[in-house]
XYZ file of C-alpha atoms in Angstrom:
758
model
C 86.596 6.855 81.024
C 88.828 4.058 79.826
C 88.477 0.234 80.155
C 88.311 -1.097 83.737
C 91.082 -3.486 84.615
C 90.335 -7.230 84.940
C 91.228 -8.454 88.254
C 92.530 -12.126 88.402
C 90.401 -12.797 91.600
C 87.012 -12.092 89.531
C 87.961 -14.945 87.321
C 87.009 -17.226 90.246
C 83.721 -15.224 91.093
C 82.863 -14.784 87.285
C 80.251 -12.260 88.234
C 78.025 -10.434 85.740
C 79.996 -7.243 86.139
C 83.204 -9.202 85.331
C 81.622 -10.523 82.352
C 80.715 -6.857 81.147
C 84.292 -5.847 81.688
C 85.644 -8.779 79.716
C 82.960 -7.934 76.840
C 84.157 -4.188 76.814
C 87.676 -5.372 76.381
C 86.662 -7.708 73.629
C 84.680 -4.844 71.786
C 87.694 -2.553 71.933
C 89.955 -5.156 70.204
C 87.269 -5.799 67.681
C 87.221 -2.104 66.959
C 90.940 -1.855 66.818
C 91.175 -4.961 64.377
C 88.571 -3.264 62.065
C 90.504 -0.082 62.214
C 93.804 -1.666 61.364
C 92.305 -3.588 58.669
C 90.952 -0.415 57.044
C 94.247 1.449 57.591
C 95.971 -1.243 55.722
C 93.496 -0.899 52.778
C 94.057 2.765 52.809
C 97.773 2.325 52.983
C 97.684 0.048 49.762
C 95.690 2.660 48.223
C 98.195 5.320 49.155
C 100.943 3.126 47.461
C 98.992 2.723 44.388
C 98.270 6.533 44.224
C 101.904 7.258 44.755
C 102.882 4.944 42.013
C 100.399 6.634 39.639
C 101.736 9.898 40.708
C 105.150 8.800 40.166
C 104.327 7.549 36.756
C 102.864 10.956 35.902
C 105.537 12.886 37.125
C 107.984 10.749 35.268
C 106.102 11.261 31.942
C 106.042 14.994 32.646
C 109.603 15.046 33.263
C 110.277 13.311 30.046
C 108.120 15.775 28.272
C 110.162 18.741 29.710
C 113.524 16.985 28.826
C 112.497 16.387 25.242
C 111.421 19.879 24.442
C 113.725 22.436 23.158
C 113.128 26.214 22.473
C 114.026 27.526 19.109
C 115.659 30.906 18.885
C 115.623 33.695 16.135
C 118.824 34.428 14.630
C 122.113 32.634 14.573
C 123.128 32.564 17.990
C 121.675 32.582 21.532
C 122.469 34.782 24.420
C 123.654 33.245 27.689
C 120.159 34.016 29.206
C 118.491 32.153 26.227
C 120.906 29.190 26.833
C 120.069 29.109 30.479
C 116.244 29.387 29.794
C 116.439 26.682 27.004
C 118.335 24.345 29.513
C 115.836 25.166 32.286
C 113.262 22.417 31.282
C 115.961 19.803 31.240
C 117.042 21.051 34.767
C 113.491 20.846 35.915
C 113.177 17.282 34.449
C 116.265 16.217 36.300
C 114.944 17.864 39.610
C 111.710 15.694 38.945
C 113.560 12.603 38.322
C 115.672 12.848 41.470
C 112.587 13.572 43.369
C 110.696 10.449 41.965
C 113.679 8.320 43.126
C 113.124 9.405 46.531
C 109.280 8.871 46.125
C 109.849 5.397 44.956
C 112.009 4.737 48.052
C 109.254 6.165 50.129
C 106.606 4.045 48.589
C 108.679 0.935 49.188
C 109.229 1.891 52.773
C 105.492 2.449 53.225
C 105.047 -1.460 52.510
C 108.035 -2.453 54.760
C 107.498 -0.138 57.756
C 103.655 0.161 57.840
C 101.795 -2.388 55.940
C 103.610 -5.530 56.837
C 104.074 -4.879 60.525
C 100.332 -4.000 60.914
C 99.274 -7.074 59.032
C 101.630 -9.151 61.317
C 100.024 -7.382 64.496
C 96.636 -7.994 63.175
C 97.203 -11.751 62.469
C 99.693 -12.820 65.268
C 98.255 -10.684 68.163
C 94.723 -10.029 67.527
C 94.185 -13.218 65.855
C 95.743 -15.055 69.113
C 93.017 -13.249 71.311
C 90.402 -14.314 68.889
C 91.429 -17.933 69.365
C 91.544 -17.550 73.074
C 88.138 -15.936 73.173
C 86.841 -19.267 71.292
C 88.266 -21.404 73.940
C 87.241 -19.279 76.656
C 83.660 -19.198 75.389
C 83.729 -23.019 74.846
C 85.154 -23.719 78.426
C 82.531 -21.480 79.966
C 79.683 -23.223 78.138
C 81.242 -26.567 79.127
C 81.740 -25.584 82.778
C 78.292 -24.360 83.395
C 76.636 -27.339 81.481
C 78.674 -29.706 83.583
C 77.609 -27.804 86.701
C 73.947 -27.920 85.890
C 74.150 -31.730 85.009
C 76.065 -32.496 88.398
C 73.512 -30.599 90.334
C 70.860 -32.498 88.874
C 72.198 -35.946 90.235
C 70.071 -37.754 92.772
C 71.080 -37.845 96.208
C 70.165 -41.558 96.425
C 73.160 -42.469 94.252
C 75.879 -44.400 95.739
C 78.374 -42.382 97.388
C 81.439 -43.574 95.337
C 79.525 -42.403 92.082
C 78.796 -39.115 93.886
C 82.233 -38.327 95.102
C 83.811 -39.356 91.356
C 81.254 -36.812 89.891
C 82.287 -34.028 92.480
C 86.047 -34.699 91.628
C 85.379 -34.498 87.819
C 83.392 -31.264 88.305
C 86.012 -29.579 90.448
C 88.856 -30.519 87.856
C 86.679 -28.878 85.276
C 86.276 -25.933 87.260
C 90.031 -25.559 87.964
C 90.579 -25.985 84.134
C 87.979 -23.122 83.500
C 89.620 -20.986 86.127
C 93.152 -21.463 84.554
C 91.845 -20.679 81.008
C 89.960 -17.556 82.314
C 93.132 -16.280 84.054
C 95.077 -16.822 80.819
C 92.420 -15.070 78.660
C 92.126 -12.064 81.218
C 95.840 -11.964 81.148
C 95.733 -11.955 77.263
C 93.211 -9.335 76.995
C 95.071 -6.841 79.274
C 98.393 -7.653 77.544
C 97.115 -6.930 74.063
C 95.372 -3.666 75.149
C 98.746 -2.399 76.354
C 100.857 -4.043 73.689
C 98.823 -2.464 70.843
C 100.056 1.100 71.992
C 103.476 0.335 70.844
C 102.997 -2.607 68.357
C 100.635 -0.511 66.448
C 102.080 3.133 66.798
C 105.703 2.029 66.189
C 105.175 1.150 62.451
C 103.316 4.424 62.123
C 106.271 6.196 63.530
C 108.555 4.496 61.148
C 105.939 5.160 58.267
C 106.130 9.006 59.199
C 109.844 8.839 59.588
C 110.091 7.756 56.033
C 107.808 10.477 54.983
C 109.919 13.055 56.819
C 112.977 11.763 55.133
C 111.252 12.116 51.787
C 110.302 15.660 52.257
C 113.595 16.512 53.882
C 115.636 15.092 50.815
C 113.192 16.956 48.742
C 114.118 20.056 50.687
C 117.691 19.424 50.167
C 117.202 18.779 46.552
C 115.340 22.125 46.301
C 118.298 23.787 48.321
C 120.720 22.243 45.949
C 118.409 23.516 42.823
C 118.141 26.966 44.477
C 121.156 28.505 43.096
C 120.032 27.464 39.476
C 116.525 28.886 40.309
C 117.906 32.287 41.191
C 120.131 32.373 38.270
C 117.145 31.515 35.861
C 115.129 34.080 37.524
C 117.793 36.575 36.764
C 118.036 35.206 33.189
C 114.313 35.380 32.765
C 114.220 39.044 34.046
C 117.095 39.944 31.609
C 115.391 38.531 28.707
C 112.164 40.202 29.778
C 113.907 43.493 29.992
C 115.665 43.155 26.676
C 112.218 42.067 25.146
C 110.591 45.321 26.721
C 113.551 47.318 25.486
C 113.515 46.110 21.826
C 109.875 45.865 21.468
C 109.441 49.609 20.985
C 112.214 49.725 18.447
C 110.646 46.747 16.559
C 107.418 48.509 16.450
C 109.016 51.596 15.250
C 110.834 49.748 12.551
C 107.509 47.977 11.584
C 105.748 51.303 11.371
C 108.411 52.755 9.123
C 108.229 49.757 6.690
C 104.477 50.066 6.725
C 104.677 53.561 5.620
C 107.527 53.191 3.244
C 108.054 49.681 2.418
C 110.237 50.348 -0.541
C 112.878 52.364 1.440
C 113.323 49.390 3.809
C 114.058 46.518 1.362
C 116.149 43.586 2.646
C 119.829 43.578 1.419
C 120.034 40.807 -0.886
C 122.731 39.478 -3.356
C 120.233 39.503 -6.227
C 119.290 42.636 -8.080
C 115.720 41.632 -8.225
C 113.562 38.884 -6.603
C 110.024 38.036 -6.013
C 106.970 36.011 -7.198
C 106.195 35.899 -11.057
C 103.623 33.912 -12.892
C 105.288 32.152 -15.976
C 103.175 30.959 -18.953
C 103.803 27.147 -19.580
C 102.434 26.439 -23.070
C 101.055 23.010 -23.780
C 100.177 20.984 -26.933
C 96.999 21.780 -28.615
C 94.355 21.545 -27.748
C 95.129 22.195 -24.071
C 96.514 25.745 -24.511
C 98.519 27.144 -21.537
C 98.749 27.498 -18.008
C 100.299 30.059 -15.393
C 102.459 28.735 -12.765
C 103.733 30.857 -9.833
C 107.425 30.848 -9.462
C 109.791 32.609 -7.073
C 112.229 34.414 -9.404
C 115.877 35.801 -8.586
C 118.058 37.735 -10.984
C 121.561 38.619 -10.819
C 122.439 41.552 -13.136
C 126.124 41.387 -13.205
C 125.967 37.686 -14.614
C 122.615 37.908 -16.360
C 121.664 34.771 -14.196
C 118.043 34.138 -13.894
C 116.817 31.563 -11.280
C 112.956 30.233 -11.266
C 111.576 27.967 -8.623
C 108.081 26.810 -8.762
C 106.207 27.291 -5.465
C 102.658 26.728 -4.507
C 101.425 27.142 -0.947
C 98.436 24.940 -1.228
C 100.973 22.028 -1.811
C 102.380 22.488 1.722
C 105.100 24.681 0.848
C 107.051 22.225 -1.133
C 109.642 23.732 -3.525
C 109.624 22.140 -7.227
C 112.694 21.570 -9.447
C 114.226 25.039 -10.280
C 115.304 26.417 -13.615
C 118.587 28.357 -14.334
C 119.154 30.310 -17.401
C 121.122 33.459 -18.563
C 119.081 36.330 -19.944
C 119.536 37.845 -23.463
C 116.710 40.265 -23.642
C 113.669 41.420 -21.986
C 110.633 43.062 -23.583
C 107.535 44.762 -22.183
C 104.268 43.160 -23.275
C 101.136 45.320 -24.159
C 97.706 44.574 -23.274
C 96.747 44.280 -26.996
C 99.148 41.348 -27.644
C 97.977 39.435 -24.669
C 94.926 38.894 -22.671
C 96.704 39.609 -19.321
C 98.020 42.631 -17.565
C 101.537 43.290 -16.238
C 103.391 40.816 -18.655
C 106.637 40.933 -20.197
C 108.795 38.578 -22.355
C 112.195 37.175 -21.400
C 114.384 35.890 -24.089
C 116.867 33.102 -22.974
C 120.610 33.277 -24.227
C 120.813 29.781 -25.118
C 117.563 29.362 -26.842
C 117.218 32.210 -29.370
C 113.800 33.279 -30.603
C 112.145 31.341 -27.828
C 110.692 33.841 -25.115
C 109.154 33.132 -21.806
C 106.039 35.286 -20.819
C 105.992 36.456 -17.260
C 103.344 38.236 -15.324
C 103.958 40.579 -12.216
C 101.523 41.338 -9.570
C 101.209 44.944 -10.436
C 102.183 47.530 -12.839
C 104.777 48.964 -10.194
C 106.311 45.732 -9.769
C 106.636 45.074 -13.653
C 108.356 48.438 -13.939
C 110.970 47.185 -11.300
C 111.444 43.994 -13.078
C 111.895 45.711 -16.372
C 114.461 48.151 -14.735
C 116.473 45.294 -13.141
C 116.349 43.047 -16.339
C 117.271 45.892 -18.802
C 113.828 45.874 -20.513
C 113.242 48.132 -23.454
C 110.796 50.274 -21.569
C 112.649 50.181 -18.201
C 111.872 52.984 -15.973
C 114.673 54.568 -14.224
C 114.276 56.082 -10.784
C 113.666 59.955 -10.832
C 113.668 61.617 -7.599
C 110.996 64.128 -7.419
C 111.785 66.487 -4.500
C 108.225 67.651 -4.383
C 107.225 64.232 -3.127
C 110.111 63.410 -0.720
C 109.542 64.756 2.671
C 111.912 67.414 3.401
C 113.820 67.323 6.975
C 111.916 69.375 9.569
C 114.864 69.616 12.128
C 116.287 67.095 14.405
C 113.502 67.431 16.831
C 111.494 65.375 14.496
C 114.004 62.568 14.068
C 112.412 59.244 15.158
C 113.813 57.935 18.325
C 115.357 61.197 19.345
C 117.471 60.485 22.535
C 116.377 56.803 22.290
C 118.743 55.986 19.330
C 122.190 55.394 20.573
C 125.250 56.980 18.831
C 128.377 55.197 17.844
C 130.496 55.173 21.003
C 133.895 56.033 19.328
C 132.024 58.980 17.872
C 130.587 60.033 21.095
C 133.764 59.778 23.021
C 135.552 61.816 20.046
C 132.768 64.493 20.487
C 133.074 64.678 24.209
C 136.721 65.106 24.005
C 136.681 67.846 21.563
C 133.939 69.760 23.545
C 135.857 69.327 26.851
C 138.806 70.703 25.368
C 138.944 74.548 25.259
C 141.307 74.603 22.163
C 138.959 72.586 20.048
C 135.456 73.426 21.396
C 135.440 76.652 19.500
C 136.181 74.983 16.252
C 133.153 72.873 16.307
C 130.108 73.870 14.226
C 127.494 71.303 15.300
C 124.664 73.089 13.405
C 126.203 73.253 9.928
C 128.546 70.354 10.059
C 127.420 66.931 8.423
C 130.096 65.031 10.514
C 128.093 64.794 13.581
C 124.776 63.025 13.595
C 122.032 63.966 15.801
C 122.361 60.613 17.719
C 125.937 61.357 18.419
C 125.043 64.760 19.761
C 122.205 63.470 21.944
C 124.263 60.564 23.270
C 127.057 62.830 24.167
C 124.461 64.980 26.171
C 123.272 61.769 27.948
C 126.740 60.551 28.610
C 127.818 63.993 30.048
C 124.757 64.035 32.586
C 125.351 60.570 33.597
C 129.136 61.086 34.357
C 128.658 63.934 36.704
C 129.937 62.861 40.070
C 126.593 63.794 41.609
C 123.309 63.686 39.481
C 121.594 66.799 38.718
C 118.804 66.114 41.120
C 121.399 65.336 43.859
C 121.783 62.469 46.055
C 120.411 64.249 49.075
C 116.974 64.619 47.424
C 116.878 61.294 45.545
C 114.743 59.352 48.322
C 112.606 62.341 48.562
C 111.854 62.529 44.815
C 111.152 58.848 44.772
C 108.455 58.758 47.634
C 105.671 60.728 45.972
C 106.148 58.911 42.664
C 105.198 55.704 44.227
C 101.620 56.671 45.243
C 99.201 59.467 45.469
C 96.974 61.191 42.960
C 98.586 62.963 39.849
C 97.948 66.427 41.532
C 99.639 65.443 44.915
C 102.628 63.857 42.932
C 102.939 67.083 40.961
C 102.739 69.278 44.009
C 105.454 67.116 45.900
C 107.926 67.086 42.944
C 106.850 70.824 42.584
C 108.102 71.507 46.155
C 111.286 69.268 45.895
C 112.609 70.843 42.676
C 112.693 74.108 44.415
C 114.710 72.653 47.260
C 117.362 71.739 44.791
C 120.620 73.904 44.567
C 119.779 76.987 42.610
C 122.019 76.252 39.619
C 120.967 72.652 39.548
C 117.355 74.022 39.359
C 118.242 76.320 36.522
C 119.932 73.637 34.670
C 117.089 71.214 35.216
C 114.687 73.974 33.984
C 116.644 74.214 30.806
C 116.574 70.526 30.114
C 112.984 69.781 30.960
C 112.074 72.692 28.793
C 113.763 71.055 25.866
C 112.277 67.624 26.666
C 108.782 69.160 26.950
C 109.443 70.585 23.408
C 110.507 67.082 22.151
C 107.305 65.386 23.791
C 105.163 67.968 21.884
C 106.626 66.568 18.660
C 105.872 63.000 19.623
C 103.945 62.263 16.595
C 106.994 62.751 14.412
C 109.932 61.737 16.675
C 107.923 58.902 18.531
C 109.528 60.139 21.849
C 106.446 60.408 24.106
C 106.799 61.438 27.655
C 107.034 57.938 28.861
C 109.876 57.219 26.467
C 111.638 60.357 27.621
C 111.289 59.170 31.215
C 112.950 55.796 30.499
C 115.750 57.737 28.938
C 116.293 60.355 31.291
C 115.142 58.772 34.581
C 118.484 57.007 35.199
C 120.311 60.033 33.471
C 119.097 62.741 36.034
C 118.603 60.548 39.207
C 120.647 57.739 40.695
C 121.016 56.518 44.207
C 124.482 56.733 46.005
C 124.222 53.311 47.087
C 123.468 50.450 44.617
C 121.115 48.088 46.444
C 118.274 45.753 45.631
C 115.924 48.346 46.875
C 117.491 51.159 44.712
C 117.297 48.897 41.709
C 113.552 48.397 42.337
C 112.929 52.047 42.558
C 114.372 52.578 38.978
C 111.001 52.787 37.481
C 109.984 55.484 39.767
C 112.676 57.556 38.636
C 111.225 57.408 35.058
C 107.881 58.529 36.736
C 109.598 61.581 38.220
C 110.939 62.721 34.921
C 107.496 62.258 33.359
C 105.848 64.439 36.009
C 108.413 67.178 35.289
C 107.786 66.987 31.648
C 103.984 67.024 31.999
C 104.082 69.681 34.594
C 106.841 72.009 33.178
C 104.986 75.248 33.480
C 103.643 74.659 36.991
C 106.950 73.416 38.461
C 109.560 75.731 36.859
C 107.217 78.835 36.489
C 105.497 79.079 39.852
C 106.599 78.884 43.388
C 105.409 75.964 45.601
C 103.253 76.381 48.491
C 105.307 77.451 51.753
C 103.796 74.138 53.488
C 105.309 70.967 52.162
C 103.025 68.300 50.892
C 102.294 65.279 53.107
C 104.391 62.796 50.942
C 107.400 65.001 51.458
C 109.377 64.015 54.531
C 110.424 66.744 56.776
C 112.351 67.038 59.964
C 110.360 67.278 63.196
C 109.226 70.750 64.423
C 111.730 72.337 66.626
C 114.509 69.871 65.592
C 117.763 70.926 64.490
C 118.491 70.576 60.632
C 119.746 67.150 59.664
C 122.995 67.000 57.983
C 123.025 64.969 54.791
C 125.308 61.788 54.896
C 126.692 63.021 51.567
C 127.180 66.672 52.525
C 130.588 66.478 53.738
C 131.853 64.701 50.685
C 130.309 67.536 48.426
C 131.248 70.610 50.446
C 134.926 69.812 51.045
C 135.682 68.922 47.357
C 137.027 71.703 44.993
C 134.877 72.851 42.119
C 135.723 73.712 38.473
C 133.709 76.106 35.886
C 132.599 74.469 32.703
C 131.436 76.580 29.721
C 129.079 74.092 28.010
C 128.950 74.468 24.217
C 127.031 71.814 22.254
C 124.739 72.895 19.309
C 121.709 70.704 18.709
C 119.171 71.688 16.012
C 115.762 70.805 17.021
C 113.404 72.671 14.835
C 112.888 75.743 17.025
C 112.525 79.236 15.435
C 115.805 80.681 14.381
C 114.561 84.038 15.741
C 113.746 83.399 19.278
C 111.832 85.758 21.340
C 113.454 87.565 24.413
C 111.828 85.080 26.868
C 113.932 82.312 25.309
C 116.871 83.034 27.783
C 119.603 80.366 28.679
C 117.457 79.687 32.075
C 114.478 78.493 30.279
C 115.445 76.971 26.913
C 117.968 74.098 25.859
C 116.643 74.559 22.313
C 118.404 77.906 21.605
C 121.711 79.061 23.110
C 124.647 81.271 21.992
C 127.684 80.217 20.247
C 130.619 79.143 22.481
C 133.251 81.711 23.589
C 136.234 81.037 25.714
C 136.320 81.749 29.358
C 138.902 80.749 31.885
C 138.738 79.988 35.493
C 141.212 78.998 38.276
C 140.563 76.872 41.212
C 143.445 76.743 43.633
C 144.570 72.965 44.142
C 142.000 71.403 41.980
C 142.968 67.712 41.278
C 142.187 66.283 37.970
C 139.323 63.901 39.040
C 137.408 66.531 40.590
C 137.008 68.809 37.767
C 133.591 67.216 36.949
C 131.561 69.169 39.546
C 128.539 70.561 38.543
C 128.651 74.391 39.303
C 127.120 77.691 38.529
C 127.468 81.359 38.258
C 124.905 83.578 40.041
C 125.449 86.504 37.716
C 124.878 84.285 34.572
C 120.954 84.789 34.209
C 120.998 88.324 34.386
C 123.989 88.883 32.138
C 122.310 87.120 29.329
C 118.741 87.772 29.753
C 118.559 90.283 26.648
C 120.564 88.211 24.211
C 119.282 86.451 21.232
C 120.572 83.495 19.678
C 120.465 80.876 16.942
C 118.825 77.503 17.588
C 121.707 75.557 19.292
C 122.526 73.867 22.663
C 125.760 75.082 24.237
C 127.405 72.893 26.973
C 130.441 70.569 27.956
C 133.328 73.262 27.731
C 135.825 73.020 30.584
C 137.570 76.180 31.102
C 141.439 76.453 31.735
C 142.202 76.318 35.260
C 144.681 79.121 35.098
C 143.109 82.426 34.361
C 139.839 83.235 36.350
C 139.377 82.653 39.815
C 136.053 81.459 41.735
C 136.067 84.443 44.010
C 133.494 87.040 44.257
C 135.965 89.630 42.745
C 136.240 87.557 39.594
C 135.042 89.048 36.273
C 131.633 87.868 35.452
C 131.242 86.029 32.138
C 130.695 87.702 29.022
C 126.946 88.003 28.030
C 127.862 85.940 24.942
C 128.798 83.102 27.233
C 126.276 80.494 28.354
C 127.959 78.480 31.185
C 125.230 76.632 32.840
C 126.834 76.473 35.948
C 129.634 78.320 37.879
C 131.133 78.448 41.324
C 128.907 78.349 44.399
C 130.089 80.295 47.710
C 132.878 78.288 49.396
C 131.642 76.377 52.440
C 134.042 75.968 55.317
C 135.218 72.353 56.148
C 133.296 70.502 58.552
C 134.719 70.073 62.005
C 135.272 66.562 62.718
C 133.402 65.490 65.892
C 135.014 64.052 68.902
C 135.635 60.354 68.674
C 132.949 58.445 70.441
C 133.275 54.831 71.401
C 131.030 52.391 73.284
C 128.826 54.998 74.992
C 125.193 55.573 75.741
C 123.027 58.409 74.299
C 119.586 59.789 74.773
C 117.322 61.304 72.055
C 116.447 64.807 72.624
C 114.375 65.133 69.437
C 112.334 62.716 67.585
C 113.420 61.414 64.258
C 111.896 59.450 61.357
C 114.386 57.261 59.287
C 114.872 58.611 55.641
C 117.010 55.656 54.658
C 117.161 51.841 55.479
C 120.547 52.559 57.221
C 118.951 55.142 59.641
C 117.149 54.753 62.857
C 113.596 56.085 63.782
C 113.328 57.110 67.304
C 111.140 59.219 69.906
C 112.296 61.676 72.488
C 113.858 59.957 75.315
C 115.048 56.732 73.356
C 118.262 55.390 74.852
C 120.925 54.056 72.392
C 123.536 51.355 73.415
C 127.269 51.140 72.058
C 127.235 54.661 70.391
C 130.187 55.116 68.236
C 131.578 57.746 65.774
C 130.374 57.062 62.230
C 132.391 57.508 59.145
C 129.575 59.740 57.843
C 130.295 63.302 59.054
C 127.629 64.654 61.413
C 126.267 61.068 62.114
C 126.629 58.680 64.926
C 126.260 54.851 64.886
C 124.284 53.002 67.738
C 121.840 50.242 68.592
C 118.189 50.738 69.696
C 115.920 47.923 70.447
C 118.368 45.325 68.757
C 118.675 47.288 65.620
C 121.889 49.197 64.775
C 121.930 52.161 62.497
C 122.815 55.738 61.957
C 121.642 58.534 64.314
C 121.885 62.370 63.474
C 124.673 63.527 65.986
C 122.670 66.805 66.683
C 119.432 64.852 67.716
C 121.142 63.203 70.657
C 122.946 63.886 74.033
C 125.768 61.607 75.092
C 125.380 60.016 78.635
């Protein structure tokens, strides 16, 4: 219950209950006064803390502004420049934020502290003064009454009447003062609600303004933040991409440091200890120098350098060499020494000491020493090449773009394809051939593992046990078109062989996954979600390589794994959103003929047929094919011949890979009556049976439809629904076999044969 109102009529009664109510009002005002006093103190502490925070953030901003990243090399990338400038951008952001914070701290004083202090002094202080007067008049009034009532009735009437008038006047003055005091008490109780809260509102309005302006600053900074995130990610990706290469180079240098010496303008350079002779009886001392020698000019540079002195370089010495002689241990009490005679000081020799006998031989050879050791290549100790499959970084090391394009153009031309001898020719490097293979697979209009099954392959790669992942991929591989599966079989068998030699070529299963993930799989639509799934493409390829025998040599279970999405029972087959695009386009026949030595046996067994090995295929022979009305851009379709496997099953071949030979579109038709290819040929793919063109659906505009089958979306652009769902605003989609409609406020694609138009 709140404070009871003070009635003015009670001032004349001045009852005990009236006094209790007045006392309650006075206690509340005293509590309010203490609260405001404490709040003012806390507000001043807040201002002090804000100033301390501002000073700390300002110092932090200055530290960010003054720091600069150093980079390795002679130039920065755009991403590195942005990262380098990021600290200064952060500093500017904090500086702008601090300007707003200083304004807010000033507003706290002006809008909160000063108004509260004024209210406390002027309003609550005035009530205190009124209370003092009221208490004083109360005491005076009742003392005068007590004194008046004690007057004797025997006094003169005039004296008694004068006393009565004085008491009455004093009582009237007390009543007036009591009325004013009661009015002031109730006034201040009501006034404090806005006199006190209004400054609080102004204070919080300043706080809101500060945070709003901070939000606006953050919005202005957002575009830079997003760009910086991309720059950081790009830098991280480049780091991850180059780290393996750097580690590979480090291992190479660790194994054979002599073969990876840095290119230098000097014939020889390195540290040598030089003997400095001193007058007797001090003997001599050996001082470490960094020495550099140019053989053409016979110019020798020496710079004293001692790491213990903080890495400071001493004054160097330059002279021209006249002669160099090896010193034997019987002539000096040190090993690995040789003498150098200076051209302008005949007869004066400098004695130098190398770190080892091997380094002394290298210096003697470079300086033309009398016992200089010439390089003799002992083929017994030089590792012989073991075939391209052992080349380090196989498929990871990229070939020169111009050479790759030239090789592709030669292989794609039937006139020049047969003239290429990739097995015995030194013109084509392994990295050129492997890059051509990767580029060919990436340039196919549709990836080898198809757009239609792309999402299905990604799903099991994201979760599950290794066994469940392998089962799901096993099932999906056998859903691929037959010739795509055969081609994938050949390629993955080859990659399995490559991974088995990973100790030599450093191409582990994970590395091959990174290389061939985007080569064999890619989404039809480039979206952020698709980009985030790139890493799972690599995992799919890893599963294919690690489980090659199971996936390609056994049949999957008839029941699909749980991780493989399937159409609902009794539902009609769903048409792929890309099916129309594939079935309507004409196809071409390729005879693929590329050789790639990889260390396989030159006499493969009968099992090494083209359907199971990319490592050993026959020499190219020309075949031709005709496709009526085939436009130029559509000649890149991946196709296959059903008779190919049986035609070449009994052939043996030298170790090579054949691919990339487009056939002439003028001689052989893709009809069933066409002459089957020669057993010596190895076209990976030929013509599939012709498919009739899809009949275009009737145009549907702004109608309703009801679901007759349940459906679960396999793509973000599709709708999921149950039987009986009603779709609004149904229209014909540009995707063949699909409609476009709205369900529960979401718009998306609907399989046409899953709904009934209303």
